[in-house]
């Protein structure tokens, strides 16, 4: 039977055969040059390839001429290594694009999970995917794991954490307007938002991170109509921070 399996090793153990045995010969079917003799009934085979399929043979041996009996065999995959260079691509309000590089060794597919959402589990064979149906402005930790074999042997996960973009605020409107100030109000966007960023088109030094009256505007520069147009359609925005 097998014990601990890592990315590069497989531990084996067995019972003594009926009768006598002075030692045991271990072979790997896929590697004809591998041959190891031990006197105990357990051994760890190292220096293997991650995510690889191995057929391991163990034979009892007796005598100075190494008389061997029939082999017992067992089939196992080593665990695949972690994926490399996990990164995000395009992020929208409801989706996150991911890409990564293949791990060292072998991998037949990749499992994508979202931490905290146990029902989400997606398997892909490519090294990129877009996760959709997410909540705007939400924080996600995404896990990608290499998989091998018909029994879906998995390695350790690589993770990345990122926010989706928040949605636009709703019902932006003005309140009291004086010669030097404009009061604004709005409703929360769908999803999440922790604060709001206010900007004025043409005034790059102006930036507010909380809702309040916009003060100290110069009079006579633009008309009320054009100011509403610029604020409502162009530059007043919600930004997740």
XYZ file of C-alpha atoms in Angstrom:
241
model
C 0.000 0.000 0.000
C 0.989 3.617 -0.370
C 1.525 6.089 2.448
C 2.480 9.733 2.110
C 2.621 10.954 -1.486
C 4.256 14.269 -2.350
C 5.108 15.966 -5.629
C 8.361 14.002 -5.916
C 7.990 10.923 -3.678
C 5.776 7.926 -2.936
C 5.957 5.966 0.331
C 5.324 2.213 0.139
C 4.718 -0.462 2.766
C 3.903 -4.169 2.563
C 3.638 -7.332 4.650
C 6.149 -10.171 4.560
C 5.165 -13.038 2.267
C 4.379 -16.532 3.543
C 7.613 -18.434 3.975
C 10.949 -16.658 3.811
C 12.329 -13.454 2.284
C 15.728 -11.941 2.893
C 15.162 -8.677 0.989
C 12.784 -6.904 -1.365
C 13.324 -5.517 -4.840
C 11.471 -2.342 -5.846
C 11.085 -1.432 -9.507
C 9.239 1.259 -11.468
C 7.606 -0.109 -14.603
C 7.928 3.193 -16.474
C 11.618 3.508 -15.552
C 13.453 0.266 -16.415
C 16.768 1.566 -15.033
C 15.281 2.008 -11.553
C 16.002 -0.905 -9.214
C 16.241 -0.667 -5.451
C 16.799 -3.433 -2.870
C 15.746 -3.029 0.772
C 15.544 -5.347 3.789
C 12.643 -3.589 5.546
C 8.954 -3.790 4.621
C 8.623 -0.095 3.796
C 10.432 2.443 1.658
C 10.030 5.932 0.186
C 10.812 6.350 -3.492
C 12.111 9.872 -4.185
C 13.271 12.050 -7.076
C 10.033 11.450 -9.017
C 8.344 13.791 -11.489
C 5.416 15.893 -10.141
C 2.020 14.848 -11.470
C 3.369 11.671 -13.056
C 1.807 8.202 -13.217
C 3.887 5.360 -11.764
C 3.514 1.586 -11.590
C 5.548 0.335 -8.618
C 6.575 -3.329 -8.355
C 7.751 -5.065 -5.165
C 9.230 -8.596 -5.215
C 10.518 -10.775 -2.384
C 14.100 -12.006 -2.763
C 16.022 -14.890 -1.135
C 19.540 -16.321 -1.342
C 22.929 -15.150 -2.498
C 21.814 -15.485 -6.102
C 18.845 -13.160 -5.549
C 16.054 -15.581 -6.358
C 12.922 -13.453 -6.807
C 9.271 -14.296 -6.602
C 6.361 -12.765 -8.489
C 5.832 -9.031 -8.160
C 3.004 -7.190 -6.449
C 2.187 -3.879 -8.110
C 0.454 -0.641 -7.240
C -0.434 2.386 -9.376
C -0.159 5.978 -8.166
C 0.235 9.569 -9.322
C 2.599 11.921 -7.589
C 0.923 15.183 -6.627
C 1.196 17.945 -9.219
C 3.201 21.063 -8.415
C 1.649 24.512 -7.867
C 0.797 26.582 -10.927
C 3.133 29.466 -11.751
C 2.577 33.185 -12.308
C -1.102 33.348 -11.339
C -2.392 36.801 -12.288
C -5.567 38.697 -13.069
C -6.481 40.191 -16.438
C -9.604 42.199 -17.229
C -11.769 42.844 -14.160
C -15.349 44.064 -14.539
C -18.190 44.576 -12.072
C -19.182 40.899 -12.289
C -16.159 39.023 -13.659
C -12.450 38.392 -13.079
C -10.141 37.034 -15.785
C -7.325 34.759 -14.584
C -4.231 33.337 -16.253
C -1.339 31.183 -15.065
C 1.591 29.123 -16.318
C 1.804 25.322 -16.194
C 3.487 23.845 -13.117
C 6.712 21.869 -13.204
C 5.985 18.270 -14.179
C 2.542 17.251 -15.415
C -1.012 18.568 -15.117
C -4.060 17.381 -17.040
C -6.500 20.054 -15.824
C -6.931 22.886 -13.331
C -9.462 23.399 -10.556
C -10.649 26.934 -9.767
C -12.289 27.691 -6.434
C -13.466 30.805 -4.597
C -12.540 30.934 -0.913
C -15.709 31.180 1.161
C -17.955 29.862 -1.619
C -17.777 26.063 -1.259
C -20.375 25.443 -3.973
C -18.190 27.093 -6.615
C -15.858 24.651 -8.327
C -14.773 24.904 -11.950
C -12.424 22.611 -13.877
C -10.665 23.800 -17.033
C -7.947 22.346 -19.261
C -6.496 25.670 -20.451
C -4.222 27.999 -18.472
C -6.718 30.878 -18.396
C -10.369 31.422 -17.560
C -12.878 34.141 -16.715
C -14.953 33.776 -13.548
C -18.385 35.330 -14.051
C -21.549 35.958 -12.069
C -19.711 37.799 -9.280
C -20.959 40.594 -7.017
C -19.909 44.162 -7.907
C -17.396 45.696 -5.497
C -16.782 42.402 -3.706
C -13.479 41.003 -2.407
C -12.577 37.558 -3.749
C -9.776 35.116 -3.030
C -9.399 32.803 -6.031
C -7.596 29.450 -5.800
C -6.104 27.571 -8.764
C -4.908 23.982 -8.354
C -3.301 21.596 -10.839
C -5.023 18.204 -11.248
C -3.876 14.848 -12.669
C -5.420 11.425 -13.196
C -8.849 9.890 -13.359
C -9.196 10.210 -9.581
C -8.432 13.951 -9.722
C -5.236 14.006 -7.677
C -4.643 17.633 -6.694
C -1.589 19.530 -5.535
C -1.391 22.639 -3.403
C -3.318 25.726 -4.461
C -2.005 29.073 -5.611
C -4.213 31.998 -4.612
C -4.799 35.587 -5.613
C -7.094 38.194 -4.001
C -8.810 41.026 -5.831
C -11.934 43.208 -5.839
C -14.479 43.330 -8.636
C -15.207 46.862 -9.816
C -18.136 48.559 -8.063
C -21.228 49.468 -10.042
C -22.215 53.060 -10.825
C -24.073 54.986 -8.121
C -27.814 55.417 -8.554
C -30.009 58.493 -8.651
C -27.283 61.129 -8.629
C -28.920 64.507 -8.123
C -28.229 68.007 -6.924
C -29.718 69.638 -3.854
C -29.105 73.194 -2.701
C -27.072 75.250 -5.184
C -25.545 78.584 -4.229
C -23.168 80.928 -6.053
C -20.156 78.954 -4.755
C -21.407 75.468 -3.854
C -23.400 72.512 -5.133
C -24.895 69.890 -2.838
C -25.034 66.334 -4.221
C -26.795 63.130 -3.153
C -26.987 59.597 -4.571
C -28.093 56.082 -3.766
C -25.725 53.177 -3.187
C -24.848 51.099 -6.233
C -25.768 47.449 -6.637
C -23.263 45.292 -4.782
C -20.739 46.837 -2.410
C -19.076 50.221 -1.968
C -17.075 51.457 1.014
C -16.633 55.097 -0.033
C -17.221 57.479 -2.912
C -14.844 59.620 -4.936
C -15.983 63.011 -6.257
C -14.136 64.801 -9.028
C -14.721 67.918 -11.127
C -13.956 67.812 -14.827
C -11.238 70.359 -15.636
C -10.024 70.597 -12.037
C -7.569 67.714 -11.611
C -6.495 68.845 -8.148
C -10.039 68.489 -6.800
C -10.749 65.092 -5.253
C -13.065 64.233 -2.358
C -13.484 60.801 -0.797
C -16.714 61.337 1.140
C -20.161 62.733 0.351
C -20.481 66.408 1.267
C -21.271 69.800 -0.237
C -18.915 70.816 -3.039
C -17.757 74.289 -1.986
C -15.682 77.208 -3.239
C -16.850 77.119 -6.846
C -16.214 80.221 -8.923
C -19.277 82.053 -10.170
C -19.878 83.122 -13.725
C -17.588 80.503 -15.318
C -20.134 78.049 -16.680
C -23.911 77.994 -16.743
C -26.041 75.879 -14.453
C -27.169 73.717 -17.390
C -23.671 72.870 -18.603
C -22.481 72.187 -15.053
C -25.269 69.675 -14.492
C -24.391 67.972 -17.772
C -20.735 67.598 -16.906
C -21.387 66.453 -13.365
C -24.168 64.007 -14.178
C -22.873 62.430 -17.338
C -19.131 62.723 -17.298
C -17.156 62.998 -14.103
C -19.153 62.411 -10.949
C -18.463 58.780 -10.252
C -18.357 56.081 -7.598
C -14.971 54.534 -7.049
C -14.249 51.601 -4.715
C -11.290 52.291 -2.414
